């Protein structure tokens, strides 16, 4: 398990809920670890740190889908549902009048934080100038964090291709 994920799970008292899911679907632990490594622990969501909001929503998605559909895909949809919150606020590093702003399309939040670790880092209530929908924000974060096969499954379910008759893989 990623160190940042361990810290987030411990700080937000989610070990019991996530532990049960990770035993059944260990690939989801890898996905959560990569998301935690991308976002870090300090990026603020609506009310709580964003990593907590994403993990909480993922667990809710998993539990609500257990009987109706694939719970692993529901977990992933929940995990990325609030990805657009990465673009609703700006992550900044400040030192006096000097400041640097995180660029979401260029680097992860954790890379930004380590680059400016000697400065005061926080989140301000200013939107990212990039135009991005909730759908594309979820896709962006999934593409950057999910391993190959899990990303393929997420993508096929996410983009609705499962509704089309020509979704079969092409023969070589």
PDB file of C-alpha atoms in Angstrom:
ATOM      1  CA  UNK A   1       0.000   0.000   0.000  1.00  0.00           C
ATOM      2  CA  UNK A   2       1.250   3.489  -0.851  1.00  0.00           C
ATOM      3  CA  UNK A   3       2.541   5.492   2.124  1.00  0.00           C
ATOM      4  CA  UNK A   4       0.215   8.394   1.309  1.00  0.00           C
ATOM      5  CA  UNK A   5      -2.751   6.033   1.080  1.00  0.00           C
ATOM      6  CA  UNK A   6      -1.819   4.454   4.429  1.00  0.00           C
ATOM      7  CA  UNK A   7      -1.639   7.911   5.997  1.00  0.00           C
ATOM      8  CA  UNK A   8      -4.973   9.002   4.473  1.00  0.00           C
ATOM      9  CA  UNK A   9      -6.716   5.792   5.575  1.00  0.00           C
ATOM     10  CA  UNK A  10      -5.332   6.141   9.093  1.00  0.00           C
ATOM     11  CA  UNK A  11      -6.078   9.887   9.430  1.00  0.00           C
ATOM     12  CA  UNK A  12      -9.641   9.530   8.175  1.00  0.00           C
ATOM     13  CA  UNK A  13     -10.387   6.249   9.984  1.00  0.00           C
ATOM     14  CA  UNK A  14     -11.274   4.312   6.835  1.00  0.00           C
ATOM     15  CA  UNK A  15      -9.232   1.139   7.419  1.00  0.00           C
ATOM     16  CA  UNK A  16     -12.235  -1.054   8.217  1.00  0.00           C
ATOM     17  CA  UNK A  17     -14.272   0.002   5.211  1.00  0.00           C
ATOM     18  CA  UNK A  18     -11.459  -0.027   2.660  1.00  0.00           C
ATOM     19  CA  UNK A  19      -9.703  -3.093   4.084  1.00  0.00           C
ATOM     20  CA  UNK A  20     -12.695  -5.311   3.335  1.00  0.00           C
ATOM     21  CA  UNK A  21     -12.822  -4.065  -0.251  1.00  0.00           C
ATOM     22  CA  UNK A  22      -9.070  -4.398  -0.823  1.00  0.00           C
ATOM     23  CA  UNK A  23      -9.121  -8.043   0.320  1.00  0.00           C
ATOM     24  CA  UNK A  24     -11.711  -8.868  -2.350  1.00  0.00           C
ATOM     25  CA  UNK A  25     -10.260  -6.565  -5.050  1.00  0.00           C
ATOM     26  CA  UNK A  26      -6.533  -5.841  -4.474  1.00  0.00           C
ATOM     27  CA  UNK A  27      -6.285  -3.947  -7.767  1.00  0.00           C
ATOM     28  CA  UNK A  28      -8.486  -1.250  -6.201  1.00  0.00           C
ATOM     29  CA  UNK A  29      -5.853  -0.760  -3.499  1.00  0.00           C
ATOM     30  CA  UNK A  30      -3.301  -0.077  -6.243  1.00  0.00           C
ATOM     31  CA  UNK A  31      -5.687   2.394  -7.892  1.00  0.00           C
ATOM     32  CA  UNK A  32      -6.330   4.215  -4.596  1.00  0.00           C
ATOM     33  CA  UNK A  33      -2.612   4.300  -3.872  1.00  0.00           C
ATOM     34  CA  UNK A  34      -1.896   5.908  -7.225  1.00  0.00           C
ATOM     35  CA  UNK A  35      -4.671   8.467  -6.715  1.00  0.00           C
ATOM     36  CA  UNK A  36      -3.282   9.297  -3.254  1.00  0.00           C
ATOM     37  CA  UNK A  37       0.221   9.592  -4.735  1.00  0.00           C
ATOM     38  CA  UNK A  38      -1.141  11.994  -7.375  1.00  0.00           C
ATOM     39  CA  UNK A  39      -3.339  14.188  -5.146  1.00  0.00           C
ATOM     40  CA  UNK A  40      -1.533  13.992  -1.822  1.00  0.00           C
ATOM     41  CA  UNK A  41      -3.068  14.732   1.546  1.00  0.00           C
ATOM     42  CA  UNK A  42      -3.372  18.521   1.561  1.00  0.00           C
ATOM     43  CA  UNK A  43      -5.498  19.363  -1.480  1.00  0.00           C
ATOM     44  CA  UNK A  44      -8.791  20.657  -0.107  1.00  0.00           C
ATOM     45  CA  UNK A  45     -12.105  19.351  -1.479  1.00  0.00           C
ATOM     46  CA  UNK A  46     -15.520  20.836  -0.693  1.00  0.00           C
ATOM     47  CA  UNK A  47     -15.458  20.166   3.064  1.00  0.00           C
ATOM     48  CA  UNK A  48     -12.592  17.746   3.704  1.00  0.00           C
ATOM     49  CA  UNK A  49      -9.277  16.905   2.072  1.00  0.00           C
ATOM     50  CA  UNK A  50     -10.025  15.757  -1.475  1.00  0.00           C
ATOM     51  CA  UNK A  51      -8.473  12.324  -0.956  1.00  0.00           C
ATOM     52  CA  UNK A  52     -10.950  11.656   1.859  1.00  0.00           C
ATOM     53  CA  UNK A  53     -13.887  12.753  -0.298  1.00  0.00           C
ATOM     54  CA  UNK A  54     -12.754  10.520  -3.177  1.00  0.00           C
ATOM     55  CA  UNK A  55     -12.223   7.457  -0.978  1.00  0.00           C
ATOM     56  CA  UNK A  56     -15.534   7.980   0.834  1.00  0.00           C
ATOM     57  CA  UNK A  57     -17.420   8.260  -2.457  1.00  0.00           C
ATOM     58  CA  UNK A  58     -15.657   5.159  -3.813  1.00  0.00           C
ATOM     59  CA  UNK A  59     -16.747   3.097  -0.787  1.00  0.00           C
ATOM     60  CA  UNK A  60     -20.324   4.385  -1.164  1.00  0.00           C
ATOM     61  CA  UNK A  61     -20.310   3.418  -4.843  1.00  0.00           C
ATOM     62  CA  UNK A  62     -18.997  -0.053  -4.052  1.00  0.00           C
ATOM     63  CA  UNK A  63     -21.602  -0.710  -1.374  1.00  0.00           C
ATOM     64  CA  UNK A  64     -24.517   0.549  -3.451  1.00  0.00           C
ATOM     65  CA  UNK A  65     -23.574  -1.573  -6.466  1.00  0.00           C
ATOM     66  CA  UNK A  66     -22.789  -4.914  -4.864  1.00  0.00           C
ATOM     67  CA  UNK A  67     -26.033  -6.534  -5.973  1.00  0.00           C
ATOM     68  CA  UNK A  68     -26.886  -4.563  -9.109  1.00  0.00           C
ATOM     69  CA  UNK A  69     -23.693  -4.284 -11.169  1.00  0.00           C
ATOM     70  CA  UNK A  70     -19.925  -4.703 -11.052  1.00  0.00           C
ATOM     71  CA  UNK A  71     -18.895  -3.303  -7.638  1.00  0.00           C
ATOM     72  CA  UNK A  72     -15.285  -2.759  -8.730  1.00  0.00           C
ATOM     73  CA  UNK A  73     -16.364  -0.470 -11.559  1.00  0.00           C
ATOM     74  CA  UNK A  74     -18.804   1.294  -9.225  1.00  0.00           C
ATOM     75  CA  UNK A  75     -15.889   1.826  -6.805  1.00  0.00           C
ATOM     76  CA  UNK A  76     -13.808   3.374  -9.604  1.00  0.00           C
ATOM     77  CA  UNK A  77     -16.684   5.589 -10.746  1.00  0.00           C
ATOM     78  CA  UNK A  78     -17.037   6.779  -7.154  1.00  0.00           C
ATOM     79  CA  UNK A  79     -13.283   7.301  -6.829  1.00  0.00           C
ATOM     80  CA  UNK A  80     -13.202   9.597  -9.860  1.00  0.00           C
ATOM     81  CA  UNK A  81     -16.640  11.209  -9.466  1.00  0.00           C
ATOM     82  CA  UNK A  82     -15.267  14.297  -7.724  1.00  0.00           C
ATOM     83  CA  UNK A  83     -12.145  14.635  -9.911  1.00  0.00           C
ATOM     84  CA  UNK A  84     -13.423  17.982 -11.184  1.00  0.00           C
ATOM     85  CA  UNK A  85     -12.738  19.389  -7.716  1.00  0.00           C
ATOM     86  CA  UNK A  86      -9.064  19.400  -8.697  1.00  0.00           C
ATOM     87  CA  UNK A  87      -9.971  22.240 -11.075  1.00  0.00           C
ATOM     88  CA  UNK A  88     -12.346  24.208  -8.827  1.00  0.00           C
ATOM     89  CA  UNK A  89      -9.533  25.486  -6.626  1.00  0.00           C
ATOM     90  CA  UNK A  90      -5.897  26.391  -7.190  1.00  0.00           C
ATOM     91  CA  UNK A  91      -3.073  24.799  -5.228  1.00  0.00           C
ATOM     92  CA  UNK A  92      -0.396  27.414  -4.559  1.00  0.00           C
ATOM     93  CA  UNK A  93       2.993  27.708  -2.918  1.00  0.00           C
ATOM     94  CA  UNK A  94       3.651  31.108  -1.311  1.00  0.00           C
ATOM     95  CA  UNK A  95       6.635  32.816   0.245  1.00  0.00           C
ATOM     96  CA  UNK A  96       6.038  36.481   0.949  1.00  0.00           C
ATOM     97  CA  UNK A  97       4.854  38.120  -2.279  1.00  0.00           C
ATOM     98  CA  UNK A  98       6.269  35.323  -4.397  1.00  0.00           C
ATOM     99  CA  UNK A  99       3.900  32.494  -5.333  1.00  0.00           C
ATOM    100  CA  UNK A 100       3.680  29.538  -7.693  1.00  0.00           C
ATOM    101  CA  UNK A 101       0.474  27.924  -8.949  1.00  0.00           C
ATOM    102  CA  UNK A 102       0.011  24.197  -9.585  1.00  0.00           C
ATOM    103  CA  UNK A 103      -0.680  23.383 -13.239  1.00  0.00           C
ATOM    104  CA  UNK A 104      -2.994  20.346 -13.306  1.00  0.00           C
ATOM    105  CA  UNK A 105      -2.165  19.220 -16.831  1.00  0.00           C
ATOM    106  CA  UNK A 106       1.604  19.296 -16.221  1.00  0.00           C
ATOM    107  CA  UNK A 107       2.393  17.595 -12.906  1.00  0.00           C
ATOM    108  CA  UNK A 108       0.845  15.827  -9.941  1.00  0.00           C
ATOM    109  CA  UNK A 109      -0.036  17.722  -6.781  1.00  0.00           C
ATOM    110  CA  UNK A 110       2.604  15.770  -4.854  1.00  0.00           C
ATOM    111  CA  UNK A 111       5.324  16.697  -7.388  1.00  0.00           C
ATOM    112  CA  UNK A 112       4.320  20.344  -7.018  1.00  0.00           C
ATOM    113  CA  UNK A 113       4.388  20.111  -3.219  1.00  0.00           C
ATOM    114  CA  UNK A 114       7.820  18.477  -3.161  1.00  0.00           C
ATOM    115  CA  UNK A 115       9.213  21.060  -5.591  1.00  0.00           C
ATOM    116  CA  UNK A 116       8.130  23.918  -3.290  1.00  0.00           C
ATOM    117  CA  UNK A 117       8.396  22.167   0.074  1.00  0.00           C
ATOM    118  CA  UNK A 118      10.173  25.130   1.700  1.00  0.00           C
ATOM    119  CA  UNK A 119       7.232  27.416   0.925  1.00  0.00           C
ATOM    120  CA  UNK A 120       3.769  27.657   2.485  1.00  0.00           C
ATOM    121  CA  UNK A 121       1.435  25.445   0.441  1.00  0.00           C
ATOM    122  CA  UNK A 122      -2.335  25.800   0.397  1.00  0.00           C
ATOM    123  CA  UNK A 123      -5.479  25.869  -1.700  1.00  0.00           C
ATOM    124  CA  UNK A 124      -7.217  29.073  -2.752  1.00  0.00           C
ATOM    125  CA  UNK A 125     -10.797  29.552  -3.975  1.00  0.00           C
ATOM    126  CA  UNK A 126      -9.957  30.347  -7.579  1.00  0.00           C
ATOM    127  CA  UNK A 127     -10.953  28.184 -10.539  1.00  0.00           C
ATOM    128  CA  UNK A 128      -8.394  26.701 -12.860  1.00  0.00           C
ATOM    129  CA  UNK A 129      -8.548  28.611 -16.180  1.00  0.00           C
ATOM    130  CA  UNK A 130      -8.716  25.352 -18.174  1.00  0.00           C
ATOM    131  CA  UNK A 131     -12.204  24.465 -19.400  1.00  0.00           C
ATOM    132  CA  UNK A 132     -12.919  20.953 -18.182  1.00  0.00           C
ATOM    133  CA  UNK A 133     -16.094  18.968 -17.569  1.00  0.00           C
ATOM    134  CA  UNK A 134     -16.671  16.505 -14.751  1.00  0.00           C
ATOM    135  CA  UNK A 135     -16.529  13.715 -17.330  1.00  0.00           C
ATOM    136  CA  UNK A 136     -13.163  14.759 -18.755  1.00  0.00           C
ATOM    137  CA  UNK A 137     -11.718  15.481 -15.286  1.00  0.00           C
ATOM    138  CA  UNK A 138     -12.596  11.941 -14.198  1.00  0.00           C
ATOM    139  CA  UNK A 139     -11.088  10.564 -17.391  1.00  0.00           C
ATOM    140  CA  UNK A 140      -7.899  12.648 -16.919  1.00  0.00           C
ATOM    141  CA  UNK A 141      -7.356  11.434 -13.371  1.00  0.00           C
ATOM    142  CA  UNK A 142      -8.146   7.830 -14.302  1.00  0.00           C
ATOM    143  CA  UNK A 143      -5.715   7.931 -17.230  1.00  0.00           C
ATOM    144  CA  UNK A 144      -2.949   9.232 -14.972  1.00  0.00           C
ATOM    145  CA  UNK A 145      -3.506   6.801 -12.117  1.00  0.00           C
ATOM    146  CA  UNK A 146      -5.046   3.494 -13.204  1.00  0.00           C
ATOM    147  CA  UNK A 147      -2.905   0.559 -14.347  1.00  0.00           C
ATOM    148  CA  UNK A 148      -3.524  -0.768 -17.881  1.00  0.00           C
ATOM    149  CA  UNK A 149      -6.203  -3.452 -17.539  1.00  0.00           C
ATOM    150  CA  UNK A 150      -8.109  -1.596 -14.834  1.00  0.00           C
ATOM    151  CA  UNK A 151      -8.062   1.560 -16.969  1.00  0.00           C
ATOM    152  CA  UNK A 152      -9.378  -0.407 -19.959  1.00  0.00           C
ATOM    153  CA  UNK A 153     -12.285  -1.758 -17.893  1.00  0.00           C
ATOM    154  CA  UNK A 154     -13.036   1.689 -16.477  1.00  0.00           C
ATOM    155  CA  UNK A 155     -12.866   3.317 -19.905  1.00  0.00           C
ATOM    156  CA  UNK A 156     -15.150   0.794 -21.564  1.00  0.00           C
ATOM    157  CA  UNK A 157     -17.748   1.253 -18.852  1.00  0.00           C
ATOM    158  CA  UNK A 158     -17.212   5.001 -18.470  1.00  0.00           C
ATOM    159  CA  UNK A 159     -17.547   6.043 -22.092  1.00  0.00           C
ATOM    160  CA  UNK A 160     -20.665   4.005 -22.723  1.00  0.00           C
ATOM    161  CA  UNK A 161     -19.032   1.827 -25.348  1.00  0.00           C
ATOM    162  CA  UNK A 162     -20.665  -1.179 -23.725  1.00  0.00           C
ATOM    163  CA  UNK A 163     -23.916   0.066 -25.254  1.00  0.00           C
ATOM    164  CA  UNK A 164     -22.582  -0.225 -28.828  1.00  0.00           C
ATOM    165  CA  UNK A 165     -22.627  -3.404 -30.875  1.00  0.00           C
ATOM    166  CA  UNK A 166     -19.142  -2.859 -32.313  1.00  0.00           C
ATOM    167  CA  UNK A 167     -17.308  -2.842 -28.984  1.00  0.00           C
ATOM    168  CA  UNK A 168     -15.545  -6.155 -29.554  1.00  0.00           C
ATOM    169  CA  UNK A 169     -11.755  -6.053 -29.785  1.00  0.00           C
ATOM    170  CA  UNK A 170     -10.412  -6.078 -33.321  1.00  0.00           C
ATOM    171  CA  UNK A 171      -8.540  -9.156 -34.530  1.00  0.00           C
ATOM    172  CA  UNK A 172      -4.918  -8.627 -35.543  1.00  0.00           C
TER     173      UNK A 172
END
